[in-house]
């Protein structure tokens, strides 16, 4: 009995399908398997492509902090500040104006980066050792001093800050609260030996002397310092080794290594200032914008921010414009525009301040520093910002954005508007600037209307209207 004779007697579910049906079943299985294999292959290809694409175009973004991450002390909070859109200005101009929120650093300003880098570099070079009774000296108009005092306390150092006596009172109170020794001196030119930066250097040189300034715990038995060499204009001093050791190299003496030292940080000339921004601020801005920016705007006090950040951004994209925001009385605007370090107000004899004739604090200078010299080759444009413009911007931001910022931040944002107008930008171009500190350090001067009236500085909201809507003026 063969299969064909049995087939009619079998139930339908046991019968072998016909040749035609078998072919259809086979083709269905084959097509289904082929589609499944193709889909899996395509999915794997696109997944691999997506993984590779960001690494071939941009560097990884900075690590974003999560609530379950633990930072190593207060210095772990420094840097990686957010980049925020200034909505009112961006919407009015048709571009993207982004501010690096440096006021969110633990010391309240962009100078935290510089203080940390200077101290880190000094420790790395063996010039400072924590918890040895060493003292850091610096001459500053305030913000750098606060940052140094913050980092110094966290690292186990004392701090002595020398500053002009005409800076905002809030900065002095912050320094004293942080345990720093503060000396306020009359504002004078850098050529004067009693200028605040020169005094900070002198006090560092005198560290270890009996009754040396700023050294409340100096050892009466120590009469002269031992001066250590360093790689910049920094000054590092320490008491000499025990005379009984004779001519032994003090660097080989563990007792000498652990002696207290006086360290003059010298933010104006110290290249660590530049490096803090070249290695930190610049890369952060590049990653946060994914490389999509057309200009960077910054003021300059020491020059480190605009030099370090500007040089890094130029190294990534040469056609990024670097623009300087310069307040009244500073000579940098004329240095960039005309090659001469001079401001006309220096001939008028009506200065409100000796160093820079402006209510703005933290930016502006009338001498060239090492860090400013690093900036000059890459600065493409400069804008003079009046006190009245800075004041008007600060009030405008509070009213329209809820941003309570300091004087240098206001100057930077005025410069952003002037740059956009000069370039004719209104199609979504991106300008990034620095929001240096908050208005909480400027209550007694920049945010004090009575002080401004006495200084003949107007609080005029029309200034902002004229800057943002110049066509209204032309129509009249």
Coordinates of C-alpha atoms in Angstrom, one line a residue:
X1 CA 0.0 0.0 0.0
X2 CA 1.6 3.3 -1.1
X3 CA 1.1 6.8 0.3
X4 CA -1.2 7.9 -2.5
X5 CA -3.7 5.2 -1.8
X6 CA -3.8 6.0 1.9
X7 CA -4.1 9.8 1.4
X8 CA -7.9 10.0 0.7
X9 CA -8.7 8.0 3.8
X10 CA -6.6 10.2 6.2
X11 CA -8.2 13.2 8.1
X12 CA -7.7 16.5 6.4
X13 CA -5.3 17.7 9.1
X14 CA -2.9 14.8 8.5
X15 CA -2.8 15.2 4.7
X16 CA 0.4 16.6 3.2
X17 CA -0.4 19.9 1.5
X18 CA -0.3 20.1 -2.2
X19 CA 2.7 21.2 -4.1
X20 CA 1.3 24.7 -4.7
X21 CA 0.4 25.3 -1.1
X22 CA 3.9 24.0 0.0
X23 CA 5.5 26.4 -2.3
X24 CA 3.5 29.3 -0.9
X25 CA 4.4 28.3 2.7
X26 CA 8.1 28.0 1.8
X27 CA 8.1 31.4 0.1
X28 CA 6.3 33.0 3.1
X29 CA 8.9 31.6 5.6
X30 CA 11.8 32.7 3.4
X31 CA 10.4 36.2 2.9
X32 CA 9.7 36.5 6.6
X33 CA 13.1 35.4 7.6
X34 CA 14.7 37.7 5.0
X35 CA 12.8 40.7 6.3
X36 CA 13.6 39.9 9.9
X37 CA 17.3 39.6 9.1
X38 CA 17.3 42.8 7.0
X39 CA 15.5 44.8 9.8
X40 CA 17.9 43.5 12.5
X41 CA 20.9 44.5 10.3
X42 CA 19.5 47.9 9.5
X43 CA 18.7 48.6 13.2
X44 CA 22.2 47.5 14.2
X45 CA 23.7 49.8 11.5
X46 CA 21.8 52.9 12.6
X47 CA 22.4 52.2 16.2
X48 CA 26.2 52.0 15.6
X49 CA 26.0 55.1 13.4
X50 CA 24.3 57.1 16.2
X51 CA 26.9 56.0 18.7
X52 CA 29.8 57.1 16.5
X53 CA 28.3 60.4 15.2
X54 CA 28.7 62.6 18.4
X55 CA 32.3 61.4 18.9
X56 CA 33.3 62.3 15.4
X57 CA 31.8 65.8 15.4
X58 CA 32.2 67.0 19.0
X59 CA 34.0 66.2 22.2
X60 CA 31.9 64.6 25.0
X61 CA 29.8 67.1 27.0
X62 CA 30.8 68.0 30.5
X63 CA 29.6 65.6 33.2
X64 CA 26.2 66.7 34.4
X65 CA 25.8 66.5 38.2
X66 CA 23.1 64.2 39.6
X67 CA 21.5 64.3 43.0
X68 CA 23.2 61.1 43.9
X69 CA 26.8 62.3 43.2
X70 CA 29.0 63.5 45.9
X71 CA 31.5 66.4 45.3
X72 CA 34.9 66.6 47.0
X73 CA 34.4 69.7 49.1
X74 CA 33.5 73.2 48.0
X75 CA 36.1 73.3 45.2
X76 CA 34.1 70.6 43.4
X77 CA 31.4 73.2 42.8
X78 CA 33.8 75.4 40.8
X79 CA 33.2 75.4 37.0
X80 CA 30.8 73.6 34.7
X81 CA 28.4 76.5 35.2
X82 CA 25.2 76.6 33.0
X83 CA 24.9 78.6 29.8
X84 CA 21.6 80.5 29.9
X85 CA 19.6 82.2 27.2
X86 CA 18.9 85.9 27.9
X87 CA 15.4 85.8 26.7
X88 CA 14.5 89.5 26.5
X89 CA 17.6 90.5 24.5
X90 CA 17.6 87.4 22.3
X91 CA 13.9 87.9 21.3
X92 CA 14.3 91.6 20.7
X93 CA 17.4 91.1 18.4
X94 CA 16.4 87.9 16.6
X95 CA 19.6 86.2 17.7
X96 CA 20.8 84.0 20.6
X97 CA 22.5 85.8 23.4
X98 CA 23.8 83.3 25.9
X99 CA 25.4 84.0 29.3
X100 CA 27.8 81.8 31.2
X101 CA 26.4 81.9 34.7
X102 CA 29.6 82.3 36.6
X103 CA 27.9 83.9 39.5
X104 CA 26.8 80.4 40.4
X105 CA 30.3 79.4 41.5
X106 CA 30.6 78.9 45.3
X107 CA 32.6 82.1 45.7
X108 CA 30.1 83.9 43.6
X109 CA 32.1 84.9 40.5
X110 CA 34.2 83.8 37.6
X111 CA 37.3 84.4 39.7
X112 CA 36.8 81.1 41.5
X113 CA 38.3 79.3 38.5
X114 CA 41.4 81.5 38.7
X115 CA 41.9 81.1 42.4
X116 CA 41.6 77.3 42.2
X117 CA 44.0 77.0 39.3
X118 CA 46.6 79.3 40.9
X119 CA 46.6 77.3 44.1
X120 CA 46.4 74.0 42.3
X121 CA 49.4 74.9 40.2
X122 CA 51.4 76.2 43.2
X123 CA 50.8 72.9 45.0
X124 CA 51.7 70.9 42.0
X125 CA 55.0 72.9 41.7
X126 CA 55.7 72.3 45.4
X127 CA 55.4 76.0 46.2
X128 CA 52.6 75.5 48.7
X129 CA 51.7 72.7 51.0
X130 CA 48.3 72.6 52.8
X131 CA 47.9 72.9 56.5
X132 CA 51.4 74.2 57.1
X133 CA 50.4 77.7 58.3
X134 CA 51.1 79.2 54.9
X135 CA 49.5 82.4 53.8
X136 CA 48.3 83.6 50.4
X137 CA 48.6 87.3 49.5
X138 CA 46.8 89.0 46.7
X139 CA 46.0 92.5 45.5
X140 CA 42.4 92.8 44.1
X141 CA 39.3 95.0 43.8
X142 CA 37.4 92.2 45.5
X143 CA 36.1 89.2 43.6
X144 CA 39.5 87.4 43.2
X145 CA 40.1 88.0 46.9
X146 CA 36.8 86.4 47.8
X147 CA 37.6 83.4 45.6
X148 CA 41.1 83.1 47.1
X149 CA 39.7 83.3 50.6
X150 CA 37.1 80.6 49.8
X151 CA 39.6 78.1 48.2
X152 CA 42.3 78.9 50.8
X153 CA 40.0 78.0 53.7
X154 CA 39.0 74.8 51.9
X155 CA 42.7 73.9 51.3
X156 CA 44.1 74.8 54.7
X157 CA 45.7 78.2 54.0
X158 CA 45.3 81.7 55.5
X159 CA 44.6 84.7 53.2
X160 CA 45.6 88.4 53.2
X161 CA 43.9 90.6 50.7
X162 CA 45.0 94.2 49.9
X163 CA 42.4 96.2 48.1
X164 CA 41.5 99.9 47.3
X165 CA 39.4 101.6 49.8
X166 CA 36.7 102.7 47.3
X167 CA 35.4 99.3 46.3
X168 CA 31.9 98.2 47.3
X169 CA 31.6 97.5 51.0
X170 CA 29.8 94.2 50.4
X171 CA 33.1 92.7 49.2
X172 CA 35.0 93.7 52.3
X173 CA 32.3 92.1 54.5
X174 CA 32.4 88.9 52.5
X175 CA 36.2 88.7 52.9
X176 CA 36.1 89.2 56.6
X177 CA 33.3 86.6 57.0
X178 CA 35.6 84.2 55.2
X179 CA 38.3 84.8 57.8
X180 CA 40.7 86.7 55.5
X181 CA 42.9 89.5 56.7
X182 CA 41.9 92.7 54.8
X183 CA 43.9 95.9 54.3
X184 CA 42.3 98.8 52.4
X185 CA 44.6 101.4 50.9
X186 CA 44.2 104.6 48.9
X187 CA 43.8 103.9 45.2
X188 CA 47.1 104.8 43.4
X189 CA 48.9 104.0 40.1
X190 CA 50.8 100.8 39.7
X191 CA 54.1 102.8 39.7
X192 CA 53.4 103.7 43.3
X193 CA 55.0 101.3 45.8
X194 CA 51.9 101.6 48.0
X195 CA 49.5 100.5 45.2
X196 CA 47.5 97.5 46.4
X197 CA 49.1 94.9 44.1
X198 CA 52.6 96.1 45.0
X199 CA 51.8 96.0 48.7
X200 CA 50.6 92.4 48.4
X201 CA 53.9 91.4 46.8
X202 CA 55.8 93.3 49.5
X203 CA 53.9 91.6 52.3
X204 CA 54.6 88.2 50.7
X205 CA 58.3 89.0 50.6
X206 CA 58.2 90.0 54.2
X207 CA 56.5 86.9 55.3
X208 CA 58.4 85.3 58.2
X209 CA 59.7 88.7 59.5
X210 CA 58.9 89.6 63.0
X211 CA 55.7 91.6 63.0
X212 CA 55.3 91.3 59.2
X213 CA 52.1 92.8 57.9
X214 CA 49.3 90.3 57.4
X215 CA 51.1 87.6 59.5
X216 CA 49.4 87.7 62.8
X217 CA 51.0 84.4 63.9
X218 CA 54.5 85.2 62.7
X219 CA 57.3 83.6 64.8
X220 CA 59.3 86.2 66.7
X221 CA 62.4 84.0 66.4
X222 CA 62.3 84.3 62.6
X223 CA 64.0 87.4 61.2
X224 CA 64.4 87.0 57.5
X225 CA 62.7 84.9 54.8
X226 CA 64.1 82.4 52.4
X227 CA 62.9 83.3 48.8
X228 CA 62.0 80.4 46.6
X229 CA 62.2 80.6 42.8
X230 CA 59.0 80.1 40.7
X231 CA 58.0 80.0 37.1
X232 CA 56.3 83.4 37.0
X233 CA 56.2 86.7 38.8
X234 CA 54.7 84.9 41.8
X235 CA 56.6 85.3 45.0
X236 CA 57.0 82.4 47.5
X237 CA 58.9 83.0 50.7
X238 CA 59.7 80.9 53.8
X239 CA 61.8 81.2 56.9
X240 CA 65.3 79.8 56.4
X241 CA 66.3 76.3 57.6
X242 CA 67.8 75.7 61.0
X243 CA 71.3 77.4 60.9
X244 CA 72.8 74.4 62.7
X245 CA 72.3 72.4 59.5
X246 CA 74.9 74.5 57.8
X247 CA 74.9 74.6 54.0
X248 CA 72.5 71.7 53.6
X249 CA 70.1 72.3 50.7
X250 CA 66.8 73.4 52.5
X251 CA 64.7 71.6 49.9
X252 CA 66.0 68.3 51.2
X253 CA 65.0 69.2 54.7
X254 CA 61.6 67.9 55.6
X255 CA 61.3 70.5 58.4
X256 CA 61.9 73.3 55.8
X257 CA 59.4 71.8 53.4
X258 CA 56.7 71.9 56.0
X259 CA 57.5 75.5 57.2
X260 CA 54.8 78.2 56.6
X261 CA 55.2 80.1 53.4
X262 CA 54.0 83.4 52.0
X263 CA 52.6 83.1 48.5
X264 CA 51.9 86.1 46.3
X265 CA 49.4 84.7 43.7
X266 CA 49.7 87.7 41.3
X267 CA 46.6 87.2 39.2
X268 CA 47.5 89.9 36.8
X269 CA 50.7 88.2 35.6
X270 CA 50.3 84.6 36.6
X271 CA 49.6 82.4 33.5
X272 CA 47.5 80.1 35.7
X273 CA 44.8 82.7 35.2
X274 CA 44.9 82.2 31.4
X275 CA 45.1 78.4 31.8
X276 CA 42.0 78.3 34.0
X277 CA 39.9 79.6 31.1
X278 CA 41.8 77.9 28.3
X279 CA 41.3 74.5 30.0
X280 CA 37.9 75.2 31.6
X281 CA 35.7 78.0 30.5
X282 CA 36.5 77.8 26.8
X283 CA 35.9 74.0 26.4
X284 CA 32.7 74.2 28.4
X285 CA 31.3 76.9 26.1
X286 CA 32.3 74.9 23.0
X287 CA 30.6 71.8 24.3
X288 CA 27.5 73.6 25.6
X289 CA 26.9 75.2 22.3
X290 CA 28.0 72.1 20.3
X291 CA 30.4 74.4 18.5
X292 CA 27.6 76.6 17.2
X293 CA 28.6 80.1 18.1
X294 CA 29.6 83.2 16.2
X295 CA 31.1 85.5 18.8
X296 CA 32.4 85.6 22.4
X297 CA 32.2 88.8 24.4
X298 CA 34.1 89.6 27.6
X299 CA 35.5 92.4 29.6
X300 CA 39.1 92.4 30.9
X301 CA 40.5 93.3 34.3
X302 CA 43.5 91.0 34.4
X303 CA 42.9 89.7 30.9
X304 CA 42.8 86.0 31.8
X305 CA 39.1 85.4 30.9
X306 CA 39.1 86.9 27.4
X307 CA 42.6 85.5 26.7
X308 CA 42.1 81.9 27.8
X309 CA 38.5 81.5 26.6
X310 CA 39.1 83.4 23.4
X311 CA 42.2 81.5 22.4
X312 CA 40.5 78.2 23.0
X313 CA 37.5 79.1 20.9
X314 CA 39.7 80.4 18.1
X315 CA 41.6 77.2 18.2
X316 CA 38.4 75.3 17.5
X317 CA 36.9 77.7 15.0
X318 CA 39.0 80.5 13.7
X319 CA 36.2 82.7 12.4
X320 CA 34.6 83.2 15.9
X321 CA 34.7 86.9 16.7
X322 CA 36.2 87.8 20.0
X323 CA 35.0 91.2 21.3
X324 CA 36.1 93.3 24.3
X325 CA 33.7 95.1 26.6
X326 CA 35.6 98.0 28.2
X327 CA 34.2 100.5 30.7
X328 CA 34.9 104.2 30.9
X329 CA 38.4 105.2 32.0
X330 CA 40.0 102.0 30.8
X331 CA 42.7 102.2 28.1
X332 CA 42.0 98.8 26.6
X333 CA 39.4 100.0 24.1
X334 CA 41.9 102.4 22.5
X335 CA 44.6 99.7 22.6
X336 CA 42.5 97.4 20.5
X337 CA 41.1 100.1 18.2
X338 CA 44.1 102.4 17.8
X339 CA 47.1 100.6 19.3
X340 CA 47.5 103.2 22.1
X341 CA 46.9 102.4 25.8
X342 CA 45.2 105.7 26.8
X343 CA 41.8 107.1 27.7
X344 CA 40.8 110.7 27.2
X345 CA 39.4 110.9 30.8
X346 CA 42.9 110.6 32.2
X347 CA 43.4 114.3 31.1
X348 CA 40.3 115.7 32.6
X349 CA 41.2 115.5 36.3
X350 CA 37.7 114.6 37.4
X351 CA 38.2 111.0 38.2
X352 CA 35.8 109.3 40.7
X353 CA 38.4 106.5 41.0
X354 CA 42.1 106.5 40.5
X355 CA 42.6 103.2 38.7
X356 CA 39.7 103.4 36.3
X357 CA 37.2 106.2 36.2
X358 CA 34.0 104.2 36.3
X359 CA 31.4 102.8 38.7
X360 CA 32.0 99.4 37.1
X361 CA 34.2 97.1 39.2
X362 CA 36.2 94.1 38.1
X363 CA 37.0 95.1 34.5
X364 CA 39.0 97.8 32.9
X365 CA 42.7 98.6 33.4
X366 CA 45.3 101.1 32.2
X367 CA 48.3 98.9 31.9
X368 CA 49.3 95.8 29.9
X369 CA 49.6 92.6 31.9
X370 CA 51.0 89.2 30.8
X371 CA 47.4 87.9 30.5
X372 CA 46.2 90.9 28.5
X373 CA 49.2 90.5 26.1
X374 CA 47.9 86.9 25.5
X375 CA 44.5 88.3 24.6
X376 CA 45.4 91.2 22.2
X377 CA 46.4 89.0 19.2
X378 CA 42.9 87.3 19.2
X379 CA 40.6 90.3 20.0
X380 CA 38.8 91.3 16.8
X381 CA 36.6 94.1 18.1
X382 CA 36.1 96.4 21.2
X383 CA 33.3 98.5 22.5
X384 CA 33.3 101.3 25.0
X385 CA 30.5 101.0 27.6
X386 CA 29.4 104.0 29.5
X387 CA 28.3 103.8 33.2
X388 CA 24.8 104.9 32.2
X389 CA 24.5 102.1 29.7
X390 CA 25.7 99.5 32.3
X391 CA 23.2 100.8 34.9
X392 CA 20.3 100.8 32.3
X393 CA 21.1 97.2 31.3
X394 CA 21.2 96.0 34.9
X395 CA 17.7 97.4 35.6
X396 CA 16.3 96.2 32.3
X397 CA 17.4 92.6 33.1
X398 CA 15.7 92.6 36.5
X399 CA 12.5 93.9 35.0
X400 CA 12.4 91.6 32.0
X401 CA 14.4 88.5 32.9
X402 CA 14.6 88.4 36.7
X403 CA 18.4 88.5 36.5
X404 CA 20.1 90.4 39.3
X405 CA 23.6 91.0 38.0
X406 CA 26.7 93.0 38.7
X407 CA 28.3 95.8 36.8
X408 CA 30.7 93.9 34.6
X409 CA 28.0 91.4 33.5
X410 CA 25.8 94.4 32.5
X411 CA 28.8 95.8 30.5
X412 CA 29.2 92.5 28.7
X413 CA 25.6 92.4 27.6
X414 CA 25.6 95.9 26.3
X415 CA 28.6 94.9 24.2
X416 CA 26.7 92.0 22.9
X417 CA 23.9 94.3 21.6
X418 CA 26.5 96.7 20.0
X419 CA 28.2 93.8 18.3
X420 CA 25.0 92.4 16.9
X421 CA 24.0 95.8 15.6
X422 CA 27.4 96.4 14.0
X423 CA 27.5 93.0 12.3
X424 CA 23.8 93.3 11.2
X425 CA 23.0 90.0 12.8
X426 CA 19.3 89.1 13.2
X427 CA 19.0 85.5 11.9
X428 CA 19.7 83.4 14.9
X429 CA 23.4 84.0 15.2
X430 CA 24.8 83.0 18.7
X431 CA 26.8 85.3 21.0
X432 CA 28.2 84.0 24.2
X433 CA 29.3 86.2 27.1
X434 CA 30.3 86.0 30.8
X435 CA 27.9 86.8 33.6
X436 CA 30.7 87.5 36.1
X437 CA 28.9 88.0 39.4
X438 CA 25.5 88.9 40.9
X439 CA 24.2 92.3 42.0
X440 CA 24.5 91.2 45.7
X441 CA 28.1 92.5 45.7
X442 CA 27.1 95.9 44.4
X443 CA 24.4 97.2 46.8
X444 CA 26.4 100.1 48.1
X445 CA 27.4 101.6 44.7
X446 CA 26.2 100.2 41.4
X447 CA 22.8 99.2 42.8
X448 CA 22.5 102.3 45.0
X449 CA 20.5 105.0 43.2
X450 CA 21.6 107.7 45.7
X451 CA 25.2 106.9 45.1
X452 CA 24.6 107.1 41.3
X453 CA 22.9 110.5 41.6
X454 CA 25.8 111.9 43.6
X455 CA 28.2 110.6 40.9
X456 CA 26.0 112.1 38.2
X457 CA 25.2 108.7 36.6
X458 CA 21.7 108.6 35.3
X459 CA 19.3 105.7 35.8
X460 CA 17.6 106.0 32.4
X461 CA 15.5 103.1 31.0
X462 CA 15.3 104.9 27.6
X463 CA 18.9 104.0 26.9
X464 CA 17.9 100.3 26.6
X465 CA 14.9 101.2 24.3
X466 CA 17.3 103.2 22.0
X467 CA 19.8 100.3 21.9
X468 CA 17.2 97.6 21.2
X469 CA 15.0 99.6 18.8
X470 CA 17.2 102.1 16.9
X471 CA 14.8 102.2 14.0
X472 CA 12.3 104.1 16.3
X473 CA 14.9 106.9 16.6
X474 CA 15.4 107.0 12.8
X475 CA 11.7 107.3 12.1
X476 CA 11.4 110.3 14.4

